[in-house]
Amino acid sequence: MKTDRIFFGAAYYDEYLPYERIELDFQMMKDAGMNTIRIAESTWSTLEPSEGTYDFTHLDRMLDAADRFGLNVIIGTPTYAIPAWLAKKHPDILALTENGQELYGRRQNMDLTNPAYLKYAENIIRVLMEHVACRPNVIGYQIDNETHHYHTFGPRAQAMFVDYLKRQFPDIRDFNHEFGLDYWSNRIDDWNDFPDIRGTINGSLASEYAKFQRKLVADFHRFQADIINEYRKPRQFITHNFDFEWIGHSFGIQPDADPFASAPYMDVAGADIYHPSQDSLTGAEIAACGSIARALKRANYLILETQAQGNPQWLPFPGQLRLCAYSHLANGANSVMYWHWHSIHNSFESYWKGVLSHDFSANETYREAAQLGAELKKIESKIKNLRKKNHAAILVNHESLSGLSQFPTGNLKAQSYNTVFRWIADSLYRNNIEYDIIHPQDMHLEEYRMVFVPCLYSSDEATLLALKEYTAGGGHLVVTFRSGFSDEHIKIYHDTQPHILAECLGICYDRFTIPQNIGIDCRFGSKKENIPIREWMELVTTDGADSLAAYHHSAWGDYSAVTEHSYQSGRAYYIGCYFDDQAAIDELTAYIASNADIKISHKFPVIIKQGYNDDGKKIIYYLNYSADTQSVIYEGNDAILLLPEERKMYSGETLVLPPWCVEVAEICSSKK
């Protein structure tokens, strides 16, 4: 979705304030160049303090004040945190999980399939929409908040799962065969005998239930979108703030929802991206998670939440707030919105600090946000709706994530899929190779010179054949260990591994292990020896492929660890083990990129991102992710530097980037 401007602002809750200050807050926002607020998503109990009794006092105060101050408003449906009276009236709304019945208190504790919950959710959405849809400053609606399946294992959800299986397998014998249920006498010959899924030891069945749970999320988003569509005006959009796996920060694809399945119900994808700061700030999370968000609609997306101060350990160094904001925009975002405006004085998120601290005073974070706001006012017409044209892509797959959570890679356990995904993604990032995210239902492989496939553990044959054909047609395919191993139901293929891909990769293997005291000798890049490996290794035999790395071990030194194979018009690479050596993986991805005619001019900590603006001119971002001053020699057509004031830049000029700083250039003449 294209926008007329960059949306800049924060979540705001009049309900949370310890005293009256909405006029002062909105004036401070206006002074900081902010133009948008998000409201309402957490306030069901305020909007409906008792069943059928509605109180729009706070909502109207915010809408009226926003109108006076010229602020856009995005309204969230408040369905992710139910009121106490509803939990008391219908206690079965609280989800039954692997650990038993949820207790009331925290958010996102409900069963999305519960009819009572859906009835009351529909009611509050309708009442809310009737009240706000005609407000001229309401530009869009956010469905729910970071929706997950909440580990619902209740009887209703499990009965729905059985119906879901029946549709896939009309003949129950086919179901038993595909899922291997003869093992340990788990066979089911009557659907009425289907056991509680929480007890299953069958990885295929557990993974299929995880897929079904993700479907519940998409169904819930469709349910809400259908209601909102009855009321919204043509100028108002629908979005959702998709999040990612959480390992202390946003990390990779979300295990408990499938945003690709939900995206069709949105006009524009939204994302909540949180990341380390201070010396740990790299921008890699912004790139990885933002690329997922951009892939959902294959278009620009909205950052609906990111940190201002955030967790205590995330308080940004001077310059980092601004640097991260431009990093989002350079990745294709059309907004930067903070969670949230002020720090909260009670309850769970009291130490998750907003733009303002607990004293509400203008502080360094606010002043840096104001600098950003002033800059965006001047240059937003040149940087909004950035169109990316990347030559590399990473294929992601939720079924593989589920499969590897059942059969982990070494000690990586539940995070094994996303750890390998980030291993590849972060290496591309450090090499300044911008990448798109693709998924099996929408691969459009022909658009890319180079496609990386991390841990495609679970895959139907059509996807594998498409990857093979992509290579034959001239593409550069890079496949990691644990790929092409099982079908879409986690049933292990019973022929040469990796299934279907063995021919184009020019390799095969039938043995693997978790390595101990084993390294690899690299024949690419700086040709390092005995680089330690961990978590997983496959004893790869070449069948036409060249070995780029062999195992450094007395027993297994004849087996390859990394290979390269010319296949018809393309090349295929296989990485058969996991190694932490950052220089080695970066040299490998750079070597492959070079073969794919992808040029690398600079490397981290200088990050360069680019795209085309609405006028067809190329926009280049230069981002310095370090505490040291960095220099870049500009090579290209004459350009205009946009920050802090416009000035010309010529080919051969040295661009100096102070610590944690950004420069933005518009190329004077560009070719699309």
XYZ file of C-alpha atoms in Angstrom:
672
model
C 0.000 0.000 0.000
C 1.367 3.395 -0.977
C 1.061 6.254 1.490
C 0.988 10.015 1.057
C 3.506 10.494 3.836
C 5.697 8.758 6.376
C 3.622 7.995 9.475
C 5.634 8.988 12.542
C 4.336 8.683 16.070
C 3.607 6.453 19.024
C 0.986 4.410 20.812
C -0.965 6.596 23.232
C -3.189 5.658 26.160
C -5.099 8.373 27.968
C -6.411 5.522 30.141
C -2.955 4.915 31.612
C -2.120 8.504 32.593
C -1.803 9.350 36.294
C -3.193 12.840 35.687
C -4.755 14.959 32.956
C -2.177 15.986 30.285
C -3.502 15.071 26.855
C -3.231 18.634 25.501
C 0.403 18.894 26.613
C 1.263 15.443 25.235
C -0.244 16.117 21.826
C 1.474 19.484 21.659
C 4.794 17.776 22.439
C 4.077 15.220 19.713
C 3.283 17.975 17.249
C 6.448 19.846 18.220
C 8.436 16.649 17.607
C 7.056 16.306 14.084
C 4.869 13.343 14.957
C 1.713 12.929 12.907
C 0.094 9.632 13.978
C -1.044 7.859 17.145
C -2.221 4.296 17.773
C -4.950 3.851 20.367
C -7.497 1.452 21.898
C -5.906 -1.973 21.344
C -5.522 -2.785 25.060
C -8.637 -1.196 26.494
C -11.607 -3.558 26.293
C -12.288 -3.311 30.036
C -12.315 0.504 29.782
C -14.542 0.579 26.720
C -16.941 -2.021 28.181
C -16.593 -1.917 31.997
C -19.545 -4.269 32.369
C -21.492 -6.310 29.880
C -23.397 -4.037 27.527
C -22.253 -0.829 29.248
C -19.931 1.286 27.110
C -17.700 4.186 28.045
C -16.004 6.125 25.244
C -14.748 8.952 27.460
C -11.036 8.286 26.951
C -11.436 7.287 23.312
C -13.351 10.453 22.451
C -10.899 12.635 24.347
C -8.039 11.211 22.288
C -9.908 11.454 18.996
C -11.054 15.019 19.677
C -7.588 16.134 20.746
C -5.969 14.362 17.792
C -8.322 16.230 15.491
C -7.398 19.560 17.064
C -3.684 18.835 16.716
C -3.897 17.362 13.223
C -2.822 13.848 14.220
C -3.798 10.737 12.273
C -5.244 7.885 14.320
C -4.913 4.128 13.903
C -7.427 2.281 16.059
C -6.741 -1.205 17.325
C -9.507 -3.647 18.099
C -9.183 -4.423 21.835
C -9.696 -8.176 21.578
C -6.317 -9.456 22.786
C -6.959 -8.630 26.455
C -10.368 -9.616 27.810
C -12.110 -7.871 30.746
C -12.399 -9.591 34.133
C -16.191 -9.766 33.975
C -16.032 -11.783 30.761
C -13.565 -14.283 32.241
C -15.826 -14.680 35.271
C -18.967 -15.171 33.178
C -17.316 -17.570 30.707
C -14.249 -19.096 32.380
C -13.866 -21.553 29.499
C -12.788 -18.622 27.339
C -9.412 -18.984 29.059
C -7.387 -21.386 26.947
C -6.598 -24.937 27.928
C -2.904 -25.331 27.123
C -0.211 -27.987 27.497
C 0.149 -26.808 31.099
C -3.544 -26.742 31.983
C -6.166 -24.000 32.173
C -4.995 -20.407 31.881
C -5.640 -18.052 34.779
C -6.994 -14.551 34.301
C -4.471 -11.735 34.468
C -2.089 -11.667 31.551
C -3.126 -10.760 28.027
C -3.538 -13.254 25.166
C -4.823 -16.055 27.374
C -7.984 -16.961 25.494
C -9.178 -19.768 23.249
C -9.664 -18.273 19.785
C -12.220 -20.980 18.950
C -14.504 -20.282 21.923
C -17.990 -19.222 20.691
C -18.572 -16.954 23.683
C -15.266 -15.184 23.131
C -16.005 -14.712 19.419
C -19.508 -13.419 20.228
C -18.282 -10.789 22.668
C -15.318 -9.909 20.466
C -17.632 -9.309 17.525
C -19.865 -7.155 19.682
C -17.114 -4.857 20.977
C -15.662 -4.525 17.458
C -19.060 -3.530 16.059
C -19.756 -1.067 18.857
C -16.294 0.431 18.428
C -16.593 0.680 14.640
C -20.018 2.324 14.830
C -18.498 4.921 17.114
C -15.313 5.756 15.213
C -15.658 4.884 11.521
C -16.916 8.332 10.510
C -14.124 10.184 12.289
C -12.129 11.946 9.553
C -8.772 11.546 11.319
C -9.068 7.737 11.653
C -6.876 6.454 8.830
C -6.864 2.746 9.601
C -7.590 -0.180 11.875
C -5.229 -2.627 13.464
C -6.751 -6.081 13.951
C -6.043 -7.388 17.464
C -2.388 -7.336 18.546
C 0.452 -9.738 17.773
C -2.073 -12.579 17.502
C -0.820 -16.078 18.299
C -2.682 -19.332 18.776
C -2.000 -19.140 22.528
C -1.311 -22.878 22.672
C -4.981 -23.755 22.521
C -5.536 -27.467 23.171
C -9.148 -27.390 24.335
C -11.692 -30.056 23.353
C -13.283 -27.769 20.760
C -9.979 -26.984 19.053
C -9.031 -30.656 19.005
C -12.416 -31.627 17.518
C -11.869 -28.984 14.822
C -8.433 -30.483 14.191
C -9.980 -33.920 13.581
C -12.400 -32.359 11.067
C -9.434 -30.639 9.429
C -7.677 -34.026 9.085
C -10.811 -35.695 7.724
C -10.924 -33.175 4.883
C -7.315 -33.954 4.016
C -7.673 -37.713 4.387
C -11.178 -39.017 3.589
C -9.754 -42.522 3.962
C -8.399 -42.881 7.492
C -6.014 -45.587 6.289
C -4.197 -42.983 4.201
C -3.895 -40.813 7.282
C -2.369 -43.644 9.304
C 0.097 -44.450 6.537
C 1.196 -40.857 5.908
C 1.723 -40.129 9.604
C 3.304 -43.483 10.447
C 0.861 -44.214 13.243
C 1.525 -47.930 13.343
C 4.596 -46.994 15.398
C 4.106 -47.841 19.108
C 0.519 -48.830 18.357
C -0.599 -45.231 17.770
C -2.825 -46.306 14.886
C -6.331 -44.787 14.751
C -8.970 -46.741 12.837
C -11.986 -44.698 13.928
C -11.935 -40.891 14.039
C -14.010 -41.108 17.213
C -11.018 -42.737 18.918
C -8.720 -39.792 18.231
C -6.689 -39.204 21.423
C -5.765 -35.947 23.158
C -3.107 -34.424 20.902
C -1.130 -33.222 23.933
C 0.053 -36.763 24.529
C 1.354 -37.513 21.053
C 4.901 -38.760 20.537
C 4.490 -38.531 16.764
C 6.401 -35.567 15.337
C 4.308 -35.541 12.168
C 1.069 -35.285 14.103
C 2.417 -32.663 16.507
C 3.699 -30.567 13.605
C 0.381 -30.842 11.783
C -1.431 -29.623 14.889
C 0.971 -26.667 15.057
C 0.082 -25.894 11.427
C -3.616 -26.149 12.307
C -3.109 -23.804 15.262
C -1.520 -21.248 12.947
C -4.570 -21.595 10.698
C -6.751 -20.618 13.664
C -4.897 -17.311 13.789
C -5.526 -16.613 10.098
C -9.201 -17.549 10.532
C -9.429 -15.139 13.471
C -7.909 -12.330 11.408
C -10.377 -13.012 8.605
C -13.241 -12.980 11.168
C -12.234 -9.505 12.352
C -11.493 -8.142 8.890
C -14.950 -9.181 7.684
C -16.546 -7.148 10.490
C -14.374 -4.085 9.964
C -15.040 -4.165 6.225
C -18.742 -3.587 6.933
C -17.996 -0.222 8.537
C -14.727 1.234 7.309
C -14.555 4.026 4.789
C -12.695 3.601 1.459
C -9.848 5.815 2.719
C -9.280 3.624 5.817
C -6.939 0.633 5.744
C -6.759 -2.633 7.682
C -3.475 -3.840 9.119
C -2.065 -6.081 11.821
C 1.127 -5.762 13.850
C 2.776 -9.096 13.079
C 5.603 -10.057 15.371
C 8.418 -12.596 15.230
C 9.955 -15.318 17.319
C 11.151 -13.849 20.600
C 14.597 -14.735 21.923
C 15.129 -11.662 24.075
C 14.249 -9.608 20.984
C 12.614 -10.071 17.567
C 14.484 -12.917 15.905
C 12.861 -14.805 13.009
C 9.585 -16.193 11.678
C 6.880 -16.522 14.328
C 6.211 -20.173 15.326
C 2.718 -19.460 16.702
C 1.226 -17.700 13.662
C 1.654 -17.722 9.900
C 1.617 -14.123 8.657
C 1.625 -15.299 5.036
C -1.761 -16.947 5.658
C -3.158 -13.823 7.366
C -1.769 -11.216 4.981
C -4.574 -11.539 2.376
C -6.988 -10.034 4.914
C -4.862 -6.889 5.343
C -4.453 -3.868 3.080
C -0.970 -3.297 4.413
C 1.258 -5.456 6.586
C 2.369 -4.082 9.919
C 5.221 -5.221 12.127
C 6.518 -4.896 15.678
C 10.319 -5.082 15.659
C 12.437 -4.927 18.812
C 16.195 -5.334 18.952
C 19.261 -4.896 21.171
C 20.792 -1.430 21.446
C 23.979 0.207 22.680
C 27.086 -1.777 21.654
C 24.869 -4.705 20.572
C 23.029 -2.665 17.955
C 23.713 -4.028 14.458
C 20.498 -3.390 12.511
C 20.353 -7.069 11.554
C 16.962 -7.590 13.248
C 15.529 -4.599 11.400
C 16.738 -6.107 8.116
C 15.662 -9.701 8.773
C 12.277 -9.091 10.354
C 11.516 -6.113 8.122
C 12.198 -8.225 5.044
C 9.653 -10.745 6.311
C 7.123 -7.931 6.767
C 7.851 -6.581 3.286
C 7.271 -10.058 1.837
C 3.761 -10.400 3.258
C 2.167 -8.161 0.646
C 5.263 -7.829 -1.565
C 4.997 -4.123 -0.858
C 5.831 -1.439 1.663
C 4.824 -2.107 5.255
C 4.228 -0.223 8.499
C 6.342 -0.312 11.633
C 3.542 -0.139 14.194
C 5.773 -0.767 17.196
C 9.444 -0.387 17.853
C 11.361 0.732 20.905
C 12.116 4.267 21.956
C 13.888 3.538 25.244
C 12.441 0.041 25.736
C 13.996 -2.416 28.168
C 16.535 -0.899 30.590
C 19.399 -2.582 28.704
C 18.161 -1.042 25.436
C 18.493 2.654 26.308
C 19.965 3.910 23.007
C 23.242 5.728 22.647
C 22.975 9.201 21.090
C 22.183 8.822 17.397
C 20.857 5.260 17.625
C 17.149 6.163 17.731
C 17.524 8.160 14.517
C 19.763 5.539 12.887
C 17.225 2.776 13.540
C 14.329 4.851 12.236
C 16.084 5.421 8.923
C 17.025 1.732 8.830
C 13.324 0.825 8.939
C 12.561 3.266 6.135
C 15.536 2.010 4.098
C 14.102 -1.499 4.365
C 10.774 -0.420 2.856
C 8.741 0.715 5.875
C 6.408 3.683 5.494
C 6.151 4.420 9.203
C 8.072 4.514 12.455
C 5.900 4.283 15.555
C 7.080 3.763 19.099
C 5.760 1.638 21.928
C 4.969 3.921 23.365
C 4.635 7.645 24.107
C 5.185 7.696 27.872
C 6.494 5.235 30.419
C 3.827 3.408 32.438
C 3.489 3.872 36.205
C 1.839 0.550 37.060
C 1.803 -3.121 36.147
C 3.728 -5.416 33.851
C 5.402 -2.959 31.460
C 6.439 -0.311 34.004
C 10.080 -0.705 32.985
C 9.426 -0.886 29.254
C 10.024 2.818 28.775
C 8.458 4.991 26.102
C 9.650 8.149 24.384
C 9.095 10.049 27.639
C 10.287 8.700 30.961
C 8.137 8.442 34.092
C 8.446 12.168 34.797
C 6.994 13.113 31.384
C 9.774 15.649 30.771
C 11.413 16.289 27.444
C 14.560 14.152 27.494
C 17.354 13.170 25.127
C 15.198 10.462 23.528
C 12.435 12.979 22.863
C 14.874 15.535 21.473
C 16.371 12.986 19.089
C 12.862 11.975 17.994
C 12.130 15.655 17.370
C 15.248 15.937 15.206
C 14.034 12.929 13.239
C 10.546 14.391 12.935
C 11.875 17.676 11.554
C 13.994 15.813 8.994
C 11.132 13.594 7.883
C 8.928 16.613 7.243
C 11.528 17.897 4.792
C 12.406 14.694 2.941
C 9.422 12.320 3.288
C 8.237 13.012 -0.250
C 11.578 11.689 -1.519
C 11.802 8.545 0.638
C 8.236 7.261 1.093
C 7.045 4.177 -0.795
C 10.604 2.973 -1.411
C 10.555 0.191 -3.992
C 13.184 -2.479 -3.502
C 14.754 -4.500 -6.308
C 16.902 -7.170 -4.710
C 18.863 -9.922 -6.433
C 18.960 -12.341 -3.481
C 16.187 -14.118 -1.601
C 15.807 -16.442 1.369
C 13.114 -19.125 1.310
C 11.326 -19.541 4.660
C 8.952 -22.315 5.651
C 6.794 -22.685 8.764
C 6.418 -26.449 8.360
C 10.191 -26.825 8.569
C 10.209 -24.717 11.713
C 7.613 -27.039 13.256
C 9.466 -30.141 12.131
C 12.749 -28.985 13.612
C 11.035 -28.104 16.883
C 10.177 -31.815 17.060
C 13.604 -32.968 15.882
C 16.020 -30.195 16.915
C 19.411 -29.457 15.481
C 21.824 -30.263 18.293
C 21.449 -27.947 21.265
C 19.613 -25.280 19.285
C 16.312 -26.972 20.187
C 13.161 -24.965 19.445
C 15.130 -22.128 17.872
C 17.031 -24.339 15.453
C 15.167 -23.168 12.347
C 15.338 -19.461 13.077
C 18.930 -19.750 14.257
C 19.976 -21.126 10.874
C 17.751 -18.616 9.051
C 19.457 -15.771 10.930
C 22.877 -17.365 10.348
C 22.339 -16.923 6.614
C 20.391 -13.660 6.765
C 22.901 -11.930 9.019
C 25.801 -12.995 6.822
C 24.113 -11.477 3.780
C 23.426 -8.356 5.812
C 27.045 -7.977 6.905
C 28.074 -8.324 3.252
C 25.608 -5.601 2.240
C 23.611 -8.024 0.117
C 20.002 -6.923 0.393
C 17.549 -9.818 0.245
C 13.864 -10.565 -0.033
C 11.942 -13.240 1.823
C 9.941 -15.775 -0.177
C 7.837 -18.764 0.859
C 6.686 -21.947 -0.889
C 3.246 -20.579 -1.811
C 4.735 -17.555 -3.588
C 8.353 -18.131 -4.591
C 8.726 -16.176 -7.892
C 12.246 -17.627 -8.094
C 12.891 -16.226 -11.549
C 13.312 -12.734 -10.066
C 16.515 -13.630 -8.228
C 20.095 -14.418 -9.139
C 20.693 -16.166 -5.832
C 18.293 -18.049 -3.517
C 19.226 -19.349 -0.071
C 17.309 -22.255 1.432
C 17.999 -22.676 5.174
C 16.906 -25.985 6.736
C 14.055 -26.844 4.373
C 13.390 -29.868 6.547
C 9.767 -30.245 5.472
C 8.787 -29.748 1.851
C 6.405 -31.074 -0.722
C 7.922 -32.339 -3.945
C 6.590 -29.435 -6.002
C 8.743 -26.981 -4.053
C 11.839 -29.135 -4.413
C 11.255 -29.546 -8.132
C 10.826 -25.783 -8.519
C 14.179 -25.204 -6.802
C 15.811 -27.757 -9.083
C 14.328 -26.110 -12.175
C 15.438 -22.694 -10.930
C 19.019 -23.962 -10.800
C 18.787 -25.597 -14.213
C 17.569 -22.314 -15.642
C 20.636 -20.393 -14.489
C 19.942 -19.586 -10.858
C 22.381 -19.896 -7.964
C 20.828 -22.134 -5.306
C 22.302 -22.379 -1.803
C 20.921 -25.160 0.395
C 21.878 -25.853 3.998
C 21.924 -29.071 5.996
C 18.631 -30.707 7.026
C 16.906 -29.783 3.776
C 14.836 -32.019 1.502
C 14.577 -34.545 4.313
C 10.842 -34.982 4.934
C 7.591 -34.288 3.127
C 4.941 -31.751 4.084
C 3.717 -34.033 6.890
C 7.219 -34.607 8.335
C 7.339 -38.117 6.849
C 10.988 -38.776 6.015
C 11.698 -39.415 2.345
C 13.078 -42.918 1.794
C 15.432 -42.350 -1.137
C 18.709 -40.500 -1.628
C 19.076 -37.474 0.599
C 18.515 -34.638 -0.017
C 15.342 -35.721 -1.807
C 15.026 -34.496 -5.432
C 17.796 -31.917 -4.915
C 20.639 -34.464 -4.825
C 21.066 -34.338 -8.610
C 21.327 -30.571 -8.972
C 23.487 -30.305 -5.839
C 25.755 -33.106 -7.066
C 25.932 -34.687 -3.602
C 24.315 -37.248 -1.362
C 24.599 -38.445 2.226
C 23.104 -41.110 4.444
C 24.832 -40.393 7.758
C 24.907 -37.408 10.079
C 25.878 -36.654 13.653
C 26.252 -33.932 16.256
C 29.952 -33.077 16.009
C 32.421 -33.095 18.852
C 35.925 -31.706 18.406
C 35.526 -31.561 14.621
C 36.364 -28.699 12.285
C 36.351 -27.919 8.586
C 39.143 -26.899 6.218
C 37.881 -24.194 3.869
C 39.020 -23.934 0.257
C 37.216 -20.636 -0.350
C 38.053 -17.142 0.793
C 41.078 -17.020 3.075
C 41.194 -20.849 3.144
C 41.067 -21.270 6.901
C 41.788 -24.612 8.537
C 40.026 -26.484 11.304
C 37.166 -24.030 11.835
C 35.104 -25.492 14.695
C 31.646 -26.782 13.829
C 28.791 -27.605 16.176
C 25.179 -28.717 16.422
C 25.018 -30.728 13.173
C 27.131 -32.278 10.418
C 26.341 -34.489 7.452
C 28.878 -36.821 5.878
C 28.494 -35.538 2.331
C 29.722 -37.561 -0.631
C 30.232 -35.619 -3.842
C 28.664 -36.925 -7.022
C 29.906 -34.391 -9.537
C 30.197 -31.488 -7.100
C 33.441 -29.788 -6.120
C 34.335 -29.720 -2.451
C 34.715 -26.198 -1.025
C 35.340 -27.470 2.511
C 36.209 -30.854 3.992
C 35.984 -32.117 7.558
C 39.161 -31.800 9.600
C 39.067 -35.207 11.249
C 41.008 -38.452 11.081
C 37.927 -40.612 10.510
C 35.812 -38.319 8.361
C 38.356 -36.228 6.477
C 37.289 -37.697 3.126
C 33.771 -36.245 3.380
C 32.761 -32.792 2.185
C 31.260 -30.107 4.383
C 30.535 -27.475 1.698
C 30.152 -28.151 -2.031
C 29.639 -26.382 -5.341
C 28.115 -27.939 -8.456
C 27.463 -26.673 -11.968
C 24.030 -27.924 -12.980
C 22.858 -27.181 -16.516
C 22.826 -23.354 -16.730
C 23.117 -22.698 -12.996
C 25.082 -23.523 -9.874
C 24.081 -25.216 -6.657
C 25.825 -25.059 -3.288
C 25.353 -27.256 -0.254
C 26.365 -26.378 3.316
C 26.395 -29.632 5.261
C 27.253 -28.349 8.743
C 26.868 -25.417 11.117
C 29.841 -23.247 12.037
C 29.938 -20.095 14.127
C 32.991 -18.526 12.522
C 31.548 -15.243 11.267
C 34.404 -14.542 8.877
C 34.050 -17.985 7.280
C 30.312 -17.812 6.616
C 30.700 -14.245 5.352
C 33.462 -15.300 2.966
C 31.300 -18.150 1.732
C 28.236 -15.966 1.029
C 30.518 -13.373 -0.626
C 32.076 -16.066 -2.823
C 28.655 -17.302 -3.921
C 27.458 -13.740 -4.545
C 30.472 -13.050 -6.731
C 29.649 -16.092 -8.859
C 26.097 -14.775 -9.168
C 27.405 -11.384 -10.383
C 26.293 -9.613 -7.222
C 28.810 -6.927 -6.336
C 29.869 -6.277 -2.737
C 31.353 -2.810 -2.272
C 31.298 -2.310 1.487
C 30.786 -4.453 4.568
C 29.433 -4.053 8.091
C 29.547 -1.788 10.092
C 28.761 0.386 7.065
C 25.376 -0.796 5.776
C 24.110 0.420 2.413
C 20.476 0.047 1.386
C 18.738 1.339 -1.691
C 15.530 1.489 -3.656
C 13.505 3.733 -5.943
C 11.164 6.513 -4.862
C 7.871 7.632 -6.386
C 9.734 9.682 -8.995
C 11.777 6.693 -10.116
C 14.960 8.093 -8.608
C 17.332 5.856 -6.710
C 17.588 6.493 -2.972
C 20.698 5.234 -1.177
C 21.000 5.002 2.608
C 24.447 4.925 4.225
C 24.183 3.635 7.797
C 27.071 3.503 10.259
C 26.435 0.823 12.855
C 29.486 1.520 14.974
C 30.929 3.850 17.573
C 33.739 4.811 15.164
C 33.698 7.256 12.289
C 33.517 5.457 8.944
C 34.308 6.637 5.415
C 32.740 5.612 2.121
C 33.901 6.626 -1.340
C 30.861 7.376 -3.456
C 30.929 6.010 -6.991
C 28.076 6.786 -9.335
C 26.070 9.551 -10.958
C 25.842 12.940 -9.303
C 23.660 12.800 -6.217
C 22.010 15.051 -3.668
C 22.644 14.361 0.010
C 19.377 14.999 1.843
C 20.584 15.294 5.461
C 20.848 17.562 7.334
C 20.518 20.015 4.422
C 20.560 19.258 0.710
C 23.943 19.410 -0.983
C 25.514 17.911 -4.109
C 27.714 14.800 -3.960
C 29.928 13.754 -6.864
C 31.531 10.487 -7.904
C 34.832 9.938 -6.111
C 33.810 12.037 -3.118
C 34.508 10.643 0.350
C 31.417 10.457 2.522
C 32.248 10.663 6.232
C 29.827 8.931 8.603
C 30.137 9.870 12.290
C 29.361 7.197 14.932
C 25.798 5.814 14.776
C 24.966 8.147 11.914
C 23.088 8.001 8.623
C 23.240 9.791 5.277
C 20.559 9.619 2.582
C 21.307 10.333 -1.074
C 19.001 10.834 -4.031
C 20.674 10.000 -7.343
C 20.047 12.807 -9.779
C 19.380 10.517 -12.752
C 18.300 6.950 -12.177
C 17.202 4.029 -14.272
C 14.437 1.878 -12.867
